[in-house]
mmCIF file of C-alpha atoms and ligand atoms in Angstrom:
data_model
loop_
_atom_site.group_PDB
_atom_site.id
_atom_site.type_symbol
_atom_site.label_atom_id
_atom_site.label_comp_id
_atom_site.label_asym_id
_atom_site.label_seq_id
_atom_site.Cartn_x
_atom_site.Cartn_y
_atom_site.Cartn_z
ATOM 1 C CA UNK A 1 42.707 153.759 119.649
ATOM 2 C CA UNK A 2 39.291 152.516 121.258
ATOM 3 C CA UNK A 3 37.711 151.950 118.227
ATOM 4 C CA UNK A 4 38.077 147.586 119.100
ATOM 5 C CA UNK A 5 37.494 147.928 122.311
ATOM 6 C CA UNK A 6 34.219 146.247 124.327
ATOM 7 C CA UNK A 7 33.278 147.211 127.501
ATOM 8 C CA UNK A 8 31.015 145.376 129.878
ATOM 9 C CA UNK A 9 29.372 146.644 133.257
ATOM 10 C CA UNK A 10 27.094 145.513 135.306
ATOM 11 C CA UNK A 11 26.243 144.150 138.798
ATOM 12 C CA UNK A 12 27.499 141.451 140.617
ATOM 13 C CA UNK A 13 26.379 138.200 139.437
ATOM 14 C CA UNK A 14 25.249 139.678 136.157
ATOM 15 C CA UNK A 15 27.711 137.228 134.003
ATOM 16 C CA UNK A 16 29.980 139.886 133.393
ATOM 17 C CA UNK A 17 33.334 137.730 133.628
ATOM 18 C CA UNK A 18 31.645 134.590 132.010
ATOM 19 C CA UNK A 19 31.077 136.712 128.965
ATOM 20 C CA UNK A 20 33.884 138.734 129.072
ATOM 21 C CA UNK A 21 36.519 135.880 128.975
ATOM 22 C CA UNK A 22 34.724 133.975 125.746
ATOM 23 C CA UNK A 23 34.146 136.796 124.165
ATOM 24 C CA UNK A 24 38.082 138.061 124.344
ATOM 25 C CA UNK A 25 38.780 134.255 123.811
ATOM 26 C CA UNK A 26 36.256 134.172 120.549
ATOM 27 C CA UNK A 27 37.139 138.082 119.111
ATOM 28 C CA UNK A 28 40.902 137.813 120.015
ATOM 29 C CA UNK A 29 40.683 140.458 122.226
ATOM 30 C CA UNK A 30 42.627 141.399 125.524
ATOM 31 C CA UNK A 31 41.236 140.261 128.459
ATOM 32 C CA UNK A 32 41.060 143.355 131.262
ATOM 33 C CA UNK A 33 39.370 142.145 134.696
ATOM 34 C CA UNK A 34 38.821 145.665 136.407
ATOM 35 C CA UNK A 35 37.216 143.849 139.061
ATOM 36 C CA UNK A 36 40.342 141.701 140.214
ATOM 37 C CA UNK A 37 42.543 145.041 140.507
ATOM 38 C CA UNK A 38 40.361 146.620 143.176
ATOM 39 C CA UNK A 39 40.480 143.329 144.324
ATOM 40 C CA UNK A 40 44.246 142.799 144.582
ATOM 41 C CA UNK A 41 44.094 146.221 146.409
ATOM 42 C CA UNK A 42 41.916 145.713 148.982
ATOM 43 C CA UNK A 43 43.636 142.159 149.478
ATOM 44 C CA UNK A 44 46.604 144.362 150.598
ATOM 45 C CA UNK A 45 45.046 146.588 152.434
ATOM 46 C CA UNK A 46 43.921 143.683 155.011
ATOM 47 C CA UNK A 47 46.780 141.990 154.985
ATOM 48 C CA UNK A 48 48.356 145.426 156.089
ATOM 49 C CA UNK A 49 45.889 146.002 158.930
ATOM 50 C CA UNK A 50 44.701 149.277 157.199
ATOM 51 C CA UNK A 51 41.389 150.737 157.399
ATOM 52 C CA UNK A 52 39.369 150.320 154.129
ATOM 53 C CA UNK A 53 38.779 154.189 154.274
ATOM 54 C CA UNK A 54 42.445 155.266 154.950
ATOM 55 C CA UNK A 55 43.007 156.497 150.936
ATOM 56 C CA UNK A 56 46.500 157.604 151.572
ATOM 57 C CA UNK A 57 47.662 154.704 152.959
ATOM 58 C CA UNK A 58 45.724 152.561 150.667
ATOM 59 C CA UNK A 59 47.167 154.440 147.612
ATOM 60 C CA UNK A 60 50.601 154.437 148.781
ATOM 61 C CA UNK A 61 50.627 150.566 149.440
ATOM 62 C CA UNK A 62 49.046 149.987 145.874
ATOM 63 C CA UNK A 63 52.150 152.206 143.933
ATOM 64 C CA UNK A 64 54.952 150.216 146.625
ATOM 65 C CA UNK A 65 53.735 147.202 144.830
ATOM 66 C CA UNK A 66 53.603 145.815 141.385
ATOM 67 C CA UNK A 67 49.935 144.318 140.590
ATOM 68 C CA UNK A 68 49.553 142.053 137.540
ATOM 69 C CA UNK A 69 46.947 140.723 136.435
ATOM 70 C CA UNK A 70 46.508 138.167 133.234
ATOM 71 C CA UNK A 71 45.264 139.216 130.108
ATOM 72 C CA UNK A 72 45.292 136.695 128.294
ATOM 73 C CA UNK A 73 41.654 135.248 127.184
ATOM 74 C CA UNK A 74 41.167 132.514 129.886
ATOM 75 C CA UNK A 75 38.332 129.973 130.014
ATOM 76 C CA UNK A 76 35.127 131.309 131.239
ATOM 77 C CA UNK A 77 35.177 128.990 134.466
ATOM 78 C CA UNK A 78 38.132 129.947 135.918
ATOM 79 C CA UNK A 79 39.216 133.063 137.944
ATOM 80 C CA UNK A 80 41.688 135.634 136.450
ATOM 81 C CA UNK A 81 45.338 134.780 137.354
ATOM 82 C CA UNK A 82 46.948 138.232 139.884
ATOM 83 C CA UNK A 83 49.972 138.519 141.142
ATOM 84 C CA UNK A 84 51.189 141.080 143.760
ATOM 85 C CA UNK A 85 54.520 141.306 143.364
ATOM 86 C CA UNK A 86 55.016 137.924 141.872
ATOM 87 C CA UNK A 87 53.115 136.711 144.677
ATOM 88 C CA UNK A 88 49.737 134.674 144.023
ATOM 89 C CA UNK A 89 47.125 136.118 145.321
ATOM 90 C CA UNK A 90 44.220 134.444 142.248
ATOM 91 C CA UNK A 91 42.320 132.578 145.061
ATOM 92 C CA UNK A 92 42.880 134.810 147.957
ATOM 93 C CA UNK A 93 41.309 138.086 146.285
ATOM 94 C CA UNK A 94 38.403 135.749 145.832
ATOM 95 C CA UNK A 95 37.845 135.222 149.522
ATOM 96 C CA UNK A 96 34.776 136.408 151.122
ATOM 97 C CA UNK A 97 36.677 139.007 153.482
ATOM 98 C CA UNK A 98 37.788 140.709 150.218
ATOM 99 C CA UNK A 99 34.330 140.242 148.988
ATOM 100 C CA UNK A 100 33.116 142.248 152.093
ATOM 101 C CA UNK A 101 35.327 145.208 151.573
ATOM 102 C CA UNK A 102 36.427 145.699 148.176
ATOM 103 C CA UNK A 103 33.137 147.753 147.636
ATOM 104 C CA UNK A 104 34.777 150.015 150.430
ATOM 105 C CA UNK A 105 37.835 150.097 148.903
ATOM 106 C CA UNK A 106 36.692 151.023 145.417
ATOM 107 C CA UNK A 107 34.646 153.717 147.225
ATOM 108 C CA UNK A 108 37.670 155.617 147.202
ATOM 109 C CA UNK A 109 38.291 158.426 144.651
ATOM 110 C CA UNK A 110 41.922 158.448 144.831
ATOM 111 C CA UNK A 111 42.213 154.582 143.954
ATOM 112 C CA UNK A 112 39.951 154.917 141.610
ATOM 113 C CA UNK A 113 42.148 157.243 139.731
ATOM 114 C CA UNK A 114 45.160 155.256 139.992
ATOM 115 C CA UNK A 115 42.915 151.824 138.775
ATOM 116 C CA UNK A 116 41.692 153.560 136.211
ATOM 117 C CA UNK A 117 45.265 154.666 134.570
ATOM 118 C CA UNK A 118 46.696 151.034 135.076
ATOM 119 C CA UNK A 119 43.673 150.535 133.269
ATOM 120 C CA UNK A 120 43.997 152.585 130.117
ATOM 121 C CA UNK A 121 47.888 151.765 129.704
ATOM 122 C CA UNK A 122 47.190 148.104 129.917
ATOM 123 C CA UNK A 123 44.180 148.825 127.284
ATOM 124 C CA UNK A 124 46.489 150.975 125.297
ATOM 125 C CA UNK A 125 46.639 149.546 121.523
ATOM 126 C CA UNK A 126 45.320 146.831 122.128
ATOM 127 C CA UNK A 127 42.166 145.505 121.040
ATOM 128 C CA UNK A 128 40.704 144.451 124.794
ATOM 129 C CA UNK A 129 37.129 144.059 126.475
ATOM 130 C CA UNK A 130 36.959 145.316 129.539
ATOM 131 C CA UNK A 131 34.884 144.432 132.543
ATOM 132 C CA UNK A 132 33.761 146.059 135.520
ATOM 133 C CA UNK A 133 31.602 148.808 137.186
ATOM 134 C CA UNK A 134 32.741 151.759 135.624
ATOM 135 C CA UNK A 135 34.354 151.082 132.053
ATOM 136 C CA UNK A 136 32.445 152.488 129.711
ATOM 137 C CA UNK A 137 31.540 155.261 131.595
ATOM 138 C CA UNK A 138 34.766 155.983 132.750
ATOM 139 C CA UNK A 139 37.547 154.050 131.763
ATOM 140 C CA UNK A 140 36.691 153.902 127.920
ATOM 141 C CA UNK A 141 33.479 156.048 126.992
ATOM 142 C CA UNK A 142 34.435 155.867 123.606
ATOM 143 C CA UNK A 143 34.922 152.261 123.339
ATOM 144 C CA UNK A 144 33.247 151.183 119.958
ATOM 145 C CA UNK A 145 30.492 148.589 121.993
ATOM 146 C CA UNK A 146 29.190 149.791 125.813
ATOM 147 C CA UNK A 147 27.516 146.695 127.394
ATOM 148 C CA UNK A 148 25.387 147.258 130.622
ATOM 149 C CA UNK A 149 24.821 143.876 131.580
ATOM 150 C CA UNK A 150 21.981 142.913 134.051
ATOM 151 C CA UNK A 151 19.701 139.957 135.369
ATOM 152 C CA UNK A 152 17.786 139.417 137.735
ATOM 153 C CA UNK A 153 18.227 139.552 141.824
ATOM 154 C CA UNK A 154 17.069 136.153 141.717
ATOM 155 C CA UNK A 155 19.150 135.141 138.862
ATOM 156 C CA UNK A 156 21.847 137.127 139.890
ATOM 157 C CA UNK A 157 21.731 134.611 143.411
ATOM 158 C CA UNK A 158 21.841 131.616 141.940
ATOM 159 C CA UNK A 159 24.497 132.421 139.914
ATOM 160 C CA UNK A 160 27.031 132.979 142.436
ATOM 161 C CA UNK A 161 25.823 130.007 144.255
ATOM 162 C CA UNK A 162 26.737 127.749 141.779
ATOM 163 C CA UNK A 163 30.183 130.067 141.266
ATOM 164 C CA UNK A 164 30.911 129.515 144.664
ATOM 165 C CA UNK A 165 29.545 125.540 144.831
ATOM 166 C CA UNK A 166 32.099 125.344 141.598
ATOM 167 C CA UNK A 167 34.939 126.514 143.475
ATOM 168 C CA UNK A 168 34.581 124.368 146.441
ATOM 169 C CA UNK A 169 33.511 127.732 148.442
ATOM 170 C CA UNK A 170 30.584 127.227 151.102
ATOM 171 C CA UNK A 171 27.229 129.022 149.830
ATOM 172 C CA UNK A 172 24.674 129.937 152.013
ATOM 173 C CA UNK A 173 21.272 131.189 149.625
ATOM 174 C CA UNK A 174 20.654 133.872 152.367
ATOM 175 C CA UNK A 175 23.767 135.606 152.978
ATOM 176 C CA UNK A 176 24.664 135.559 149.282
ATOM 177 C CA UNK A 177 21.333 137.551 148.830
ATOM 178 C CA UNK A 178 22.522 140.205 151.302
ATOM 179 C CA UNK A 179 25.941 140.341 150.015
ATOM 180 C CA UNK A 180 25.078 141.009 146.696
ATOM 181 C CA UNK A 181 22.201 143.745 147.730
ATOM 182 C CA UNK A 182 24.726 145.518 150.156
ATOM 183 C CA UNK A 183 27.149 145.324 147.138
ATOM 184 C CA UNK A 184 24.556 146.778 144.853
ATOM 185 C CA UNK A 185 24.145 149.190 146.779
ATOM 186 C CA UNK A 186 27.227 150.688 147.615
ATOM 187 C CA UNK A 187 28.804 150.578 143.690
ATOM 188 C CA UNK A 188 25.765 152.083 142.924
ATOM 189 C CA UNK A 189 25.092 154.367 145.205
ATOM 190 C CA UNK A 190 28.840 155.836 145.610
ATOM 191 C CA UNK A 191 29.627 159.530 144.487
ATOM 192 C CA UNK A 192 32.812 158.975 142.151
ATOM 193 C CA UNK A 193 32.083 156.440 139.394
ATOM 194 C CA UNK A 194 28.979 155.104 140.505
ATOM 195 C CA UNK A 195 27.680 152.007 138.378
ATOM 196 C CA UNK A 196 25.508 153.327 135.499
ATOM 197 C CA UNK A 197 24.122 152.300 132.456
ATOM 198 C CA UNK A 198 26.853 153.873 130.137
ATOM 199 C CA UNK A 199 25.995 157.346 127.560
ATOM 200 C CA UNK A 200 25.383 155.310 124.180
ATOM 201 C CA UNK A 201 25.178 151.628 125.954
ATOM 202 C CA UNK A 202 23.778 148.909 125.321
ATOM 203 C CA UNK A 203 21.394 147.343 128.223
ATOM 204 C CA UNK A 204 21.281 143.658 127.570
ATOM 205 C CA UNK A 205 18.932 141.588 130.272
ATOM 206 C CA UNK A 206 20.571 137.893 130.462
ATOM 207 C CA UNK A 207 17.677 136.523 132.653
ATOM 208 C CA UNK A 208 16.515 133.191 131.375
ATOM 209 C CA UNK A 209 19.467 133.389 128.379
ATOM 210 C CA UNK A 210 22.001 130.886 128.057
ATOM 211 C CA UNK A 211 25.441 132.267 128.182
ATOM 212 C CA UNK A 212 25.563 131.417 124.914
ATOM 213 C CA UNK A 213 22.819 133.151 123.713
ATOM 214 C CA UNK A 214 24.358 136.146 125.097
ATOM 215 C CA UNK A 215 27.429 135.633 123.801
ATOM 216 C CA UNK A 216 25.849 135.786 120.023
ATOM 217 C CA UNK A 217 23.984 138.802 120.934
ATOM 218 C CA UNK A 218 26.679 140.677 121.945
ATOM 219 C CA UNK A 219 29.197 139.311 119.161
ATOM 220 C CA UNK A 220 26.383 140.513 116.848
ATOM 221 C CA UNK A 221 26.072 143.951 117.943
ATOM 222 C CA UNK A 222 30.555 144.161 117.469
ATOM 223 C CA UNK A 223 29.812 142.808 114.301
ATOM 224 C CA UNK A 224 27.540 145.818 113.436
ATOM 225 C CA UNK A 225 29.902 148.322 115.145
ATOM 226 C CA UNK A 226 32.778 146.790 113.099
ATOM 227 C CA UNK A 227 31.310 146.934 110.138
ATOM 228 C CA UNK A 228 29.194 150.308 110.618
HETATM 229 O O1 DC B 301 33.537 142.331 139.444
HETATM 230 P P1 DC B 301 33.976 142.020 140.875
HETATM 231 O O2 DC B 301 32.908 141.406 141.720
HETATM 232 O O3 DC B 301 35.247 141.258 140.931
HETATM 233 O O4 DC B 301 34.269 143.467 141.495
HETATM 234 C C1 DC B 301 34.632 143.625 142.830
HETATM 235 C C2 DC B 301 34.291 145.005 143.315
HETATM 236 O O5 DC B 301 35.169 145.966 142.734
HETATM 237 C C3 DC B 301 32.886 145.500 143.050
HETATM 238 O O6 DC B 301 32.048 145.278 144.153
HETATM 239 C C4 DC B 301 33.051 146.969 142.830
HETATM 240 C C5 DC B 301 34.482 147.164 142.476
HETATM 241 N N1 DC B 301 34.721 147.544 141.100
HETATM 242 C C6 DC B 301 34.649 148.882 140.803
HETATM 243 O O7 DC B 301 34.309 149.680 141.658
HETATM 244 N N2 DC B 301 34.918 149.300 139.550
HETATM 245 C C7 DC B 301 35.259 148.437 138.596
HETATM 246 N N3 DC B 301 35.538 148.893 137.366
HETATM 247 C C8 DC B 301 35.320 147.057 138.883
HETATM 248 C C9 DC B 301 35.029 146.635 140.150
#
């Protein structure tokens, strides 16, 4: 049932979405945004007034509602469309207050659990690529192609600058840097699912590669899986 299936880790700013979205748009492949589901939860967990470490009333909040989130190849620059409840919430889970505490939210195992069967269903016969922290090692580990993608800290910076420039978001070089180390840090340094260079993965280093460049690497490596 895996046997089409890409998945694509990494750490923030890494170019994980960017590739993700041409790739399903180039390969015909469902688009699954892993990212945008923890997202959507933490969103409501705010919005609720509960504590990012209260799992059972997290969890119950997150089955109460219906999450959806579009799978359909998009183009690279724009965010993936999410509803809550056929409310939505595509700019909102992009706000920096999310930004702060979705690491705390995905901390938690029980979530986790429950993300990571909306994942599989949605994946379920389909031929998708997957993107996140934790989908080849967890979600999928026998997808056919396991991407660990990486850059540089430096790289990685600039990159969400000009994410956040793009989208009309203020960007401040400094605090980005500390976001994205404290974010680092926690997805990688958390006990359940902790981001990891998948068993059998493929590390691919994007620093000083065009997205495109990328995009041909990785498409040649499916090609090779595809065809054995
Ligand atoms: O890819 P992103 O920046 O939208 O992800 C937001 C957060 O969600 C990230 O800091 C960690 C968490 N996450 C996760 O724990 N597991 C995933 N598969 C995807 C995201």
């Amino acid at each position: 049932m895996d046997n089409y299936t890409i998945t694509i880790d990494g750490p923030a700013g890494s170019g994980k979405s960017t590739i993700a979205k041409i790739l399903a748009k180039e390969l015909g492949l469902t688009y699954i945004d892993t990212g945008a589901m923890y997202r959507a939860v933490t969103l409501l967990a705010l919005e609720n007034g509960i504590d990012v470490d209260d799992e059972q009333a997290i969890l119950d909040l997150a089955k109460k509602v219906k999450i959806d989130i579009d799978n359909h190849a998009t183009d690279a620059d724009k965010y993936t469309s999410v509803t809550i409840d056929g409310r939505d919430v595509t700019g909102p889970i992009r706000s920096r207050e999310v930004g702060a505490a979705v690491s705390m939210v995905s901390k938690l195992s029980g979530v986790r659990k429950y993300m990571v069967s909306l994942q599989r269903e949605m994946a379920q016969g389909a031929k998708a690529v997957l993107e996140g922290r934790d989908t080849g090692s967890v979600v999928f580990p026998d997808a056919l192609l396991k991407i660990f993608l990486t850059a540089s800290l430096e790289e990685r910076i600039n990159r969400r600058k000009q994410q956040l420039l793009q989208n009309g978001q203020k960007a401040d070089r400094a605090l980005i840097k500390e976001e994205i180390i404290h974010r680092d840090k926690i997805d990688s340094g958390r006990q359940d699912s902790p981001l990891v260079v998948p068993q059998g993965g493929v590390i691919v280093d994007t620093t000083g590669l065009s997205i495109k460049e990328v995009v041909e690497k990785i498409k040649r490596l499916y090609g090779e899986k595809v065809h054995g």
